[in-house]
Short mmCIF file of C-alpha atoms in Angstrom, two decimals:
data_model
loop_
_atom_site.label_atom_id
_atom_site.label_comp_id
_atom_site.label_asym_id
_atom_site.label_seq_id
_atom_site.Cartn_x
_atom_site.Cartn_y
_atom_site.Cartn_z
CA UNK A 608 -111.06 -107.06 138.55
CA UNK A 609 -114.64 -105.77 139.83
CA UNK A 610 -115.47 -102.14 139.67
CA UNK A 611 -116.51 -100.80 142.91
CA UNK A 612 -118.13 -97.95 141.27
CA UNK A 613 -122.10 -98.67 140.31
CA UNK A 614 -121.86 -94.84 139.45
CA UNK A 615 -118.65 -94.01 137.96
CA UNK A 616 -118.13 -90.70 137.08
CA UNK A 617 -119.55 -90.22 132.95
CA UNK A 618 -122.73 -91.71 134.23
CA UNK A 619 -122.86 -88.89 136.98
CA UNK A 620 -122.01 -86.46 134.11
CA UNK A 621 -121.78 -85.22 130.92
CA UNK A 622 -118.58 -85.47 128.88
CA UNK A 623 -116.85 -82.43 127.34
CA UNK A 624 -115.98 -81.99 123.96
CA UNK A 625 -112.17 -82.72 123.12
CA UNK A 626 -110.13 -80.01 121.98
CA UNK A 627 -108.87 -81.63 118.19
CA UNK A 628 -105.42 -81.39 116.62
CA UNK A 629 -103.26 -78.35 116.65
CA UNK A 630 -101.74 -77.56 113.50
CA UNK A 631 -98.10 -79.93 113.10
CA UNK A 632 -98.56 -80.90 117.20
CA UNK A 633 -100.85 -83.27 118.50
CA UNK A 634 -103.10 -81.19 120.92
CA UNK A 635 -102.53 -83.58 124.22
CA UNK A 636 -105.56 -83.48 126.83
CA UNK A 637 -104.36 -84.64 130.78
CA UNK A 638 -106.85 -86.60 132.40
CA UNK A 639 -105.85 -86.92 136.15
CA UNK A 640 -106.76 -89.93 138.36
CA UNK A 641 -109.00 -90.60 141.37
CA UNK A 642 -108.83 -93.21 144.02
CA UNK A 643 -110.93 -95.69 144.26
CA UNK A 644 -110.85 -99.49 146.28
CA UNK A 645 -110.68 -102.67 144.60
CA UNK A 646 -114.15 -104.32 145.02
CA UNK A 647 -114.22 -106.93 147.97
CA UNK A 648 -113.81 -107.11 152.06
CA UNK A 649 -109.89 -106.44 151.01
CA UNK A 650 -109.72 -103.55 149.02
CA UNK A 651 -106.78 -102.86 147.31
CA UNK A 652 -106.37 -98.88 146.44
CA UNK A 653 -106.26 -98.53 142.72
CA UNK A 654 -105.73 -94.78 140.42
CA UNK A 655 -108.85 -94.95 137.58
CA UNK A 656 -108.09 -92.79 134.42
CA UNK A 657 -111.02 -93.99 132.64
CA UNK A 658 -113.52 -93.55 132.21
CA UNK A 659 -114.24 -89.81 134.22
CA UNK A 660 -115.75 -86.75 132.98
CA UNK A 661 -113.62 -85.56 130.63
CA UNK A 662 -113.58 -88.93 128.40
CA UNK A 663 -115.17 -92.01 128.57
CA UNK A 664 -113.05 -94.41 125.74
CA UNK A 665 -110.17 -93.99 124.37
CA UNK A 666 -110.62 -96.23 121.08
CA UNK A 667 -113.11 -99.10 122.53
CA UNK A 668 -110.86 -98.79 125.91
CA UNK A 669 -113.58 -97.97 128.69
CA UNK A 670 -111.64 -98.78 131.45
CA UNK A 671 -108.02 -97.82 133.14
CA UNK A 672 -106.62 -98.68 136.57
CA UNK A 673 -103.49 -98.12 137.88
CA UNK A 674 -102.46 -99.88 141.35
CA UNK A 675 -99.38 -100.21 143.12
CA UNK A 676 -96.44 -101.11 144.21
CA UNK A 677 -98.37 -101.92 147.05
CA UNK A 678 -96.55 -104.61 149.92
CA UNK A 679 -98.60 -107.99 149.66
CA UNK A 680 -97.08 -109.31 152.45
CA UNK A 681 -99.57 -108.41 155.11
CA UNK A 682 -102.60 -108.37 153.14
CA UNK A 683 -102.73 -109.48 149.37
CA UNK A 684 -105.17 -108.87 146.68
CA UNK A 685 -108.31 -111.09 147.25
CA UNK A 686 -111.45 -110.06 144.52
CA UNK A 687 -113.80 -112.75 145.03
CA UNK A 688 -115.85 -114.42 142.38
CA UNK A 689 -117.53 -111.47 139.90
CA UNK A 690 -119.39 -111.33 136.69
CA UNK A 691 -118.47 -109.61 133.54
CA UNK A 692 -120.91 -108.81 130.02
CA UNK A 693 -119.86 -106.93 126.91
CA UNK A 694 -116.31 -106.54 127.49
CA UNK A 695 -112.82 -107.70 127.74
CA UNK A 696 -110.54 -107.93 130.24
CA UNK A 697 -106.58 -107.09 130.10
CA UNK A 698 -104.69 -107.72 132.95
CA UNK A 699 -100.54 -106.85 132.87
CA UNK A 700 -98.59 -106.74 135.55
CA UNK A 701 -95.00 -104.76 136.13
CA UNK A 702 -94.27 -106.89 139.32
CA UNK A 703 -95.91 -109.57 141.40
CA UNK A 704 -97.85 -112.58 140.60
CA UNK A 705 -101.68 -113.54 140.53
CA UNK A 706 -104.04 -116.45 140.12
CA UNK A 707 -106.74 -116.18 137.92
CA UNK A 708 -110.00 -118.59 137.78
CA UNK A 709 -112.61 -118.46 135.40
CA UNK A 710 -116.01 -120.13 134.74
CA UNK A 711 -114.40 -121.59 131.73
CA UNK A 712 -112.36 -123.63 134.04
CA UNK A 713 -109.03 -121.20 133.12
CA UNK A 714 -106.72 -121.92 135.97
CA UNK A 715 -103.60 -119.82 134.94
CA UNK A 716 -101.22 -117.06 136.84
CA UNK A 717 -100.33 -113.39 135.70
CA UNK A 718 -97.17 -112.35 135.57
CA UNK A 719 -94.73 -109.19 134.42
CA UNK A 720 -94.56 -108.88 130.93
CA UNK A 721 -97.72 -111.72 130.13
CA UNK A 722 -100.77 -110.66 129.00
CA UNK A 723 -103.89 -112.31 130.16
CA UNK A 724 -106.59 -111.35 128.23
CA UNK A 725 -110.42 -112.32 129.10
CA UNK A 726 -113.76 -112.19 126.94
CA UNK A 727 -116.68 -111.83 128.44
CA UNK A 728 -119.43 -111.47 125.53
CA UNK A 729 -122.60 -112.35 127.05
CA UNK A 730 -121.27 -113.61 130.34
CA UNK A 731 -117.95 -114.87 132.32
CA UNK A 732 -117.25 -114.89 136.55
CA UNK A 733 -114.02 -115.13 137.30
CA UNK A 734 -111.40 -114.41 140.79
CA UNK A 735 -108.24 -112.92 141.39
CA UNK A 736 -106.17 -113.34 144.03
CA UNK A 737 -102.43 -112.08 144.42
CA UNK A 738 -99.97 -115.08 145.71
CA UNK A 739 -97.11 -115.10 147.81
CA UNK A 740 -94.28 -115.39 145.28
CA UNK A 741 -94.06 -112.09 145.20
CA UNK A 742 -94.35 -109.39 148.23
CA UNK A 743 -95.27 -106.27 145.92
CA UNK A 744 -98.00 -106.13 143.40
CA UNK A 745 -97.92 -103.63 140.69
CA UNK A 746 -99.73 -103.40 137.31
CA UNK A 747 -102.88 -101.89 135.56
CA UNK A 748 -105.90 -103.70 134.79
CA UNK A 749 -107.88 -102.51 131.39
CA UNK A 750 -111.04 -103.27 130.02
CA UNK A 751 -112.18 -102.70 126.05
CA UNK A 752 -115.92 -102.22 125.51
CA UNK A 753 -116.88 -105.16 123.01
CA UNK A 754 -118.85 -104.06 119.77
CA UNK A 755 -122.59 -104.55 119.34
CA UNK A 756 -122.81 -106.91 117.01
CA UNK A 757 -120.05 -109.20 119.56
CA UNK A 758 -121.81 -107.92 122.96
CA UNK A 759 -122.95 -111.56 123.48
CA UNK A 760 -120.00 -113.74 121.96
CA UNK A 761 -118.60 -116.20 123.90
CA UNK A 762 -116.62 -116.33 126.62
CA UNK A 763 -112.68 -116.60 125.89
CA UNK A 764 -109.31 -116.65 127.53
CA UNK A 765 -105.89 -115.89 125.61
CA UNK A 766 -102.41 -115.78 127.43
CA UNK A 767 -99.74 -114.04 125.55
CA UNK A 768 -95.82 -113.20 126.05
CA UNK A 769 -94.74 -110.40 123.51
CA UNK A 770 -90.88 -110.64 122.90
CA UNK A 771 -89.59 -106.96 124.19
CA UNK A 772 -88.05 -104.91 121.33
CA UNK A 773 -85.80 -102.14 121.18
CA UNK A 774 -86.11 -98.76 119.82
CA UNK A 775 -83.57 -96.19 120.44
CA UNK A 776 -83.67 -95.39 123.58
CA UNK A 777 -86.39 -97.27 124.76
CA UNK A 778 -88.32 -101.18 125.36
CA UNK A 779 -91.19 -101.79 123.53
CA UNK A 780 -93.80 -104.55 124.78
CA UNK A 781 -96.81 -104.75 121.91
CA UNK A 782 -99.13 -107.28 123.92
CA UNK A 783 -102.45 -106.10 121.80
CA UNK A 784 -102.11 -104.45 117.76
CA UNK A 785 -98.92 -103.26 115.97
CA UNK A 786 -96.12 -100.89 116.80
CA UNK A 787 -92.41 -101.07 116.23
CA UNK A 788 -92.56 -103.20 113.75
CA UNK A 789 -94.08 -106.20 116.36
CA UNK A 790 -97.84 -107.64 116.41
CA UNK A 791 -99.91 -109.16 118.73
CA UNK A 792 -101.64 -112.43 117.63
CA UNK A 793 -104.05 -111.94 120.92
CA UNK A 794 -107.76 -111.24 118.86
CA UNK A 795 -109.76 -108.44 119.77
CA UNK A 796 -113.07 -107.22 118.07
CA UNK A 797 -111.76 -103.90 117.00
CA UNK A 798 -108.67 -102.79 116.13
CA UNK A 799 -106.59 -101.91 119.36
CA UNK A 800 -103.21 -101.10 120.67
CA UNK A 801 -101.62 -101.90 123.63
CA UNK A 802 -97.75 -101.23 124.66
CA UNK A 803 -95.65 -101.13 127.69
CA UNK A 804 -92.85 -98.86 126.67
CA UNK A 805 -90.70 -98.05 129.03
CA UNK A 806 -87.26 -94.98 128.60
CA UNK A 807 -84.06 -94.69 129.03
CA UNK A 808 -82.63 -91.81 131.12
CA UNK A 809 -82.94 -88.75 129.16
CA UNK A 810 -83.89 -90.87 125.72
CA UNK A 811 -86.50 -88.95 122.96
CA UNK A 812 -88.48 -91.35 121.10
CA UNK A 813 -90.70 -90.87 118.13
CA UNK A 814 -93.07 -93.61 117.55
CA UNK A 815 -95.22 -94.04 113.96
CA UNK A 816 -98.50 -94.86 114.76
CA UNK A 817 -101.87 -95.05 113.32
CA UNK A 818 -103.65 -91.90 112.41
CA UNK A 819 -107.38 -93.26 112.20
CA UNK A 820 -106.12 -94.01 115.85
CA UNK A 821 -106.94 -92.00 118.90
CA UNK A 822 -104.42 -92.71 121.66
CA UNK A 823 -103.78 -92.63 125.13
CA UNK A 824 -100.71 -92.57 127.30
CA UNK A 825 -99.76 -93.49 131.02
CA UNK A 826 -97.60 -92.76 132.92
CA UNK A 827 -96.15 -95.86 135.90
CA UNK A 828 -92.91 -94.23 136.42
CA UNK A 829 -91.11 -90.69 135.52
CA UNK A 830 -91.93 -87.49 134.54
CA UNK A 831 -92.64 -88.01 130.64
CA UNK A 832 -93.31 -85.76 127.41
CA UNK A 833 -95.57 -86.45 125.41
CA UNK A 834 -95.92 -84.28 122.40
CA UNK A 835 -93.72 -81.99 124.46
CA UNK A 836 -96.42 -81.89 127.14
CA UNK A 837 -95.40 -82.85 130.51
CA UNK A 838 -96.87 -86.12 132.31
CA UNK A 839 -96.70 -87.15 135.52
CA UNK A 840 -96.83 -90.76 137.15
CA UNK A 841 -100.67 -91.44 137.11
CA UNK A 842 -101.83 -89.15 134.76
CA UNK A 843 -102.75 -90.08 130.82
CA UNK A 844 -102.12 -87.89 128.34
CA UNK A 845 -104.70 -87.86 125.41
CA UNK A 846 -104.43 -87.22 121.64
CA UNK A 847 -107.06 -87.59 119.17
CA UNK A 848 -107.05 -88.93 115.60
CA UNK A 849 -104.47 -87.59 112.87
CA UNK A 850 -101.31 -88.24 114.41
CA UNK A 851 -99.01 -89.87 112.20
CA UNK A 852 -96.34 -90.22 115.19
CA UNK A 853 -96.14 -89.54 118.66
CA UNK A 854 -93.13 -88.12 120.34
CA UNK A 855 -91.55 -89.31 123.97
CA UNK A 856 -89.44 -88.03 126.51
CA UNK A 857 -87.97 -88.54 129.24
CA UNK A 858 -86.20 -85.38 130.71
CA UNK A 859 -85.02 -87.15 134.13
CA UNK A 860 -81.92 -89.27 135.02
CA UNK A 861 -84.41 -92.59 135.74
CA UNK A 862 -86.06 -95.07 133.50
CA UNK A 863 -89.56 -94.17 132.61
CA UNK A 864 -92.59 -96.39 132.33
CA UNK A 865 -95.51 -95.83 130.68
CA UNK A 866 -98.33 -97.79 128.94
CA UNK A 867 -99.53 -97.02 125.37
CA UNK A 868 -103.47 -97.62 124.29
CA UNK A 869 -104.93 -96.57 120.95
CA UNK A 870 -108.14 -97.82 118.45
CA UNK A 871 -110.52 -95.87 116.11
CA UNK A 872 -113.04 -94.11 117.99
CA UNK A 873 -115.26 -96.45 119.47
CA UNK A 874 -118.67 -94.56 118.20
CA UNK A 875 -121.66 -96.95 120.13
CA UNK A 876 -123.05 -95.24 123.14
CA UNK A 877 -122.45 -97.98 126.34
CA UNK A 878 -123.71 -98.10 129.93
CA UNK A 879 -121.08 -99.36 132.11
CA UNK A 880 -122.53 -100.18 135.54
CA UNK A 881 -120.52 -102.13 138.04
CA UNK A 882 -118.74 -105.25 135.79
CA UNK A 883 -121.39 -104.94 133.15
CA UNK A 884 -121.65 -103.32 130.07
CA UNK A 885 -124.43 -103.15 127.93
CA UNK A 886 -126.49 -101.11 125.41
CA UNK A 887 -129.92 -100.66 127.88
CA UNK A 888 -130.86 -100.48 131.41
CA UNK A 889 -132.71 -103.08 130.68
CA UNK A 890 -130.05 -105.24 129.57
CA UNK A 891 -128.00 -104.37 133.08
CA UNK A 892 -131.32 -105.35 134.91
CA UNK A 893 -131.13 -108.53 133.43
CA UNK A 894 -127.63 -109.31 133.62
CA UNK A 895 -128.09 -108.40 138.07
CA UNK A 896 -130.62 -110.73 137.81
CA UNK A 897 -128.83 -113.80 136.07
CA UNK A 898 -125.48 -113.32 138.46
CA UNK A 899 -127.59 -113.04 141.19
CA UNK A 900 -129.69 -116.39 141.00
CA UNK A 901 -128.96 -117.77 137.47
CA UNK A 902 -126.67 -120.16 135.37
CA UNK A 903 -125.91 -117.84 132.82
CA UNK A 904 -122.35 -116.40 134.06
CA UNK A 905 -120.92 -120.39 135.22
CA UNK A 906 -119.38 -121.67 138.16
CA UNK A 907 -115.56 -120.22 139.20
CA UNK A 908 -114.08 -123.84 140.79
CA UNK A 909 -111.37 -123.58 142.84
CA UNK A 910 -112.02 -120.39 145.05
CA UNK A 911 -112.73 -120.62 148.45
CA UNK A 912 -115.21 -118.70 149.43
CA UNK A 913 -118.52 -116.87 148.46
CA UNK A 914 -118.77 -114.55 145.39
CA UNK A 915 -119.28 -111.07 145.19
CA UNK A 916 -123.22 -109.73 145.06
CA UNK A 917 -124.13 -107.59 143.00
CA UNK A 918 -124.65 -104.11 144.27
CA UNK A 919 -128.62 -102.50 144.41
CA UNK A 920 -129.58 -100.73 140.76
CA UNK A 921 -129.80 -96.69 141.10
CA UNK A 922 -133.28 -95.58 141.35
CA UNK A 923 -132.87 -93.69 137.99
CA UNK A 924 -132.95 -95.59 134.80
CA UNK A 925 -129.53 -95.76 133.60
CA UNK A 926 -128.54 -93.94 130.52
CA UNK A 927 -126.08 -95.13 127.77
CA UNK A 928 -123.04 -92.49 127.31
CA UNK A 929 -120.65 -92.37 123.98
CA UNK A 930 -117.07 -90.85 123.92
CA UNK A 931 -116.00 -87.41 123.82
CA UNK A 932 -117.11 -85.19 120.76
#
């Protein structure tokens, strides 16, 4: 997906300091989410998480939104032809369908419960448009920052179907890392975690994770615990590194979605700046340049109609930013 937001939020401000473990509890910050529209003539209303103010990663995760159920029937999901750099793309989907094209000539569909996952490195266009087998379109989109020393790898494209697993009272689906005993195969240039996890009806659920991990949760559906603090649908609940397990609840009498993202802390300072990111205003220059008028990002074949432009560079110099302290 393209971010409409040249600006977003930790460019427009500094980030606060996070508030570390309590003793025996995880300390668990809430971010809340804004409203923003899905880049092209048809935007599509999507809740962003991350990055904002209060955080800017969570592990090398940059980037969190949150759309739907929204009816397709009228008016689908049309984001035109759009460059990324220095990231990857996750796209899963709890209900409706999309086509994906990419400049590596990727023709392939994204559907509930299959992870698409896309590589940018140094550069990658691609389109999505939503398709009529399905009338409501529901899902998140993600994006992890990519490393510096893998900034300009190649472009990439990995489909994946994780087998669901249970776990008391709850379905796990890994589709990035380890948890509940399932891993991904889907490679990623630092260690990450990604899980749809979704609760029973009044089910508790403590899950082992990683405690060089910091780790993020969100909430689709249901009013949720985590670490016994409440969460509601749209908000992420953060807890830093040296949590050996997090706890989950759901208190009400419906299921409960939510989607689980950890990794180390990501500790490069990045400039994220419409679908770029880089390590230098310079570098963002550049990569404007090469999508507007150069070869560098390929051809997407199959879409009919014109690509995106890039929006007009702030007058300031951009400035790179680095998570939470």
């Amino acid at each position: 997906m393209s971010n409409v937001e040249t600006a977003p939020e930790e460019l427009r401000c500094g980030a606060s300091a996070d508030g570390g473990t309590a003793a025996g509890t995880p300390q668990v910050e809430v971010l809340s989410a804004r409203e923003v529209p899905l880049g092209g003539p048809r935007a599509l209303p999507v809740r962003r998480t991350l990055p904002q103010r209060a955080r800017s990663l969570i592990g090398a995760w940059c980037f969190a939104d949150h759309y739907g159920p929204v009816d397709t029937t009228a008016t689908g999901m049309v984001v035109p032809p759009h460059p990324h750099t220095g990231l990857q793309t996750v796209s899963w989907l709890f209900s409706g369908e999309i086509e994906h094209r990419d400049s590596l000539g990727t023709h392939a569909l994204v559907r509930p419960g299959e992870l698409n996952l896309m590589t940018g490195g140094h550069g990658i266009a691609h389109s999505e448009v939503s398709t009529p087998a399905a009338t409501v379109l529901h899902g998140v989109q993600l994006w992890v920052a990519l490393p510096g020393e893998h900034r300009d790898t190649a472009r990439d494209f990995q489909h994946h179907v994780p087998e669901p697993v249970r776990v008391g009272g709850a379905t796990v689906s890994v589709f990035l890392g380890t948890l509940a005993g399932r891993t991904s195969p889907v490679r990623t240039f630092t260690p990450l975690l990604g899980a749809e996890i979704t609760l029973e009806p009044g089910a508790t659920l403590t899950l082992p994770v990683d405690p060089a991990f910091e780790h993020g949760l969100l909430v689709d559906t249901g009013d949720v615990h985590l670490a016994g603090t409440p969460l509601k649908p749209a908000e992420l609940g953060y807890v830093p590194c040296g949590s050996a397990g997090l706890t989950l609840a759901n208190d009400s009498g419906a299921p409960a979605r939510t989607i689980l993202l950890g990794g180390p802390p990501f500790e490069e300072e990045i400039i994220m700046w419409w679908n770029f990111i880089a390590r230098s205003h310079e570098e963002i220059v550049q990569a404007r340049e090469d999508w507007m008028g150069g070869a560098r990002f390929g051809v997407v074949q199959g879409y009919d109609g014109d690509p995106l432009p890039a929006p007009a560079l702030p007058t300031m110099p951009l400035k790179p930013r680095g998570r939470a302290r």
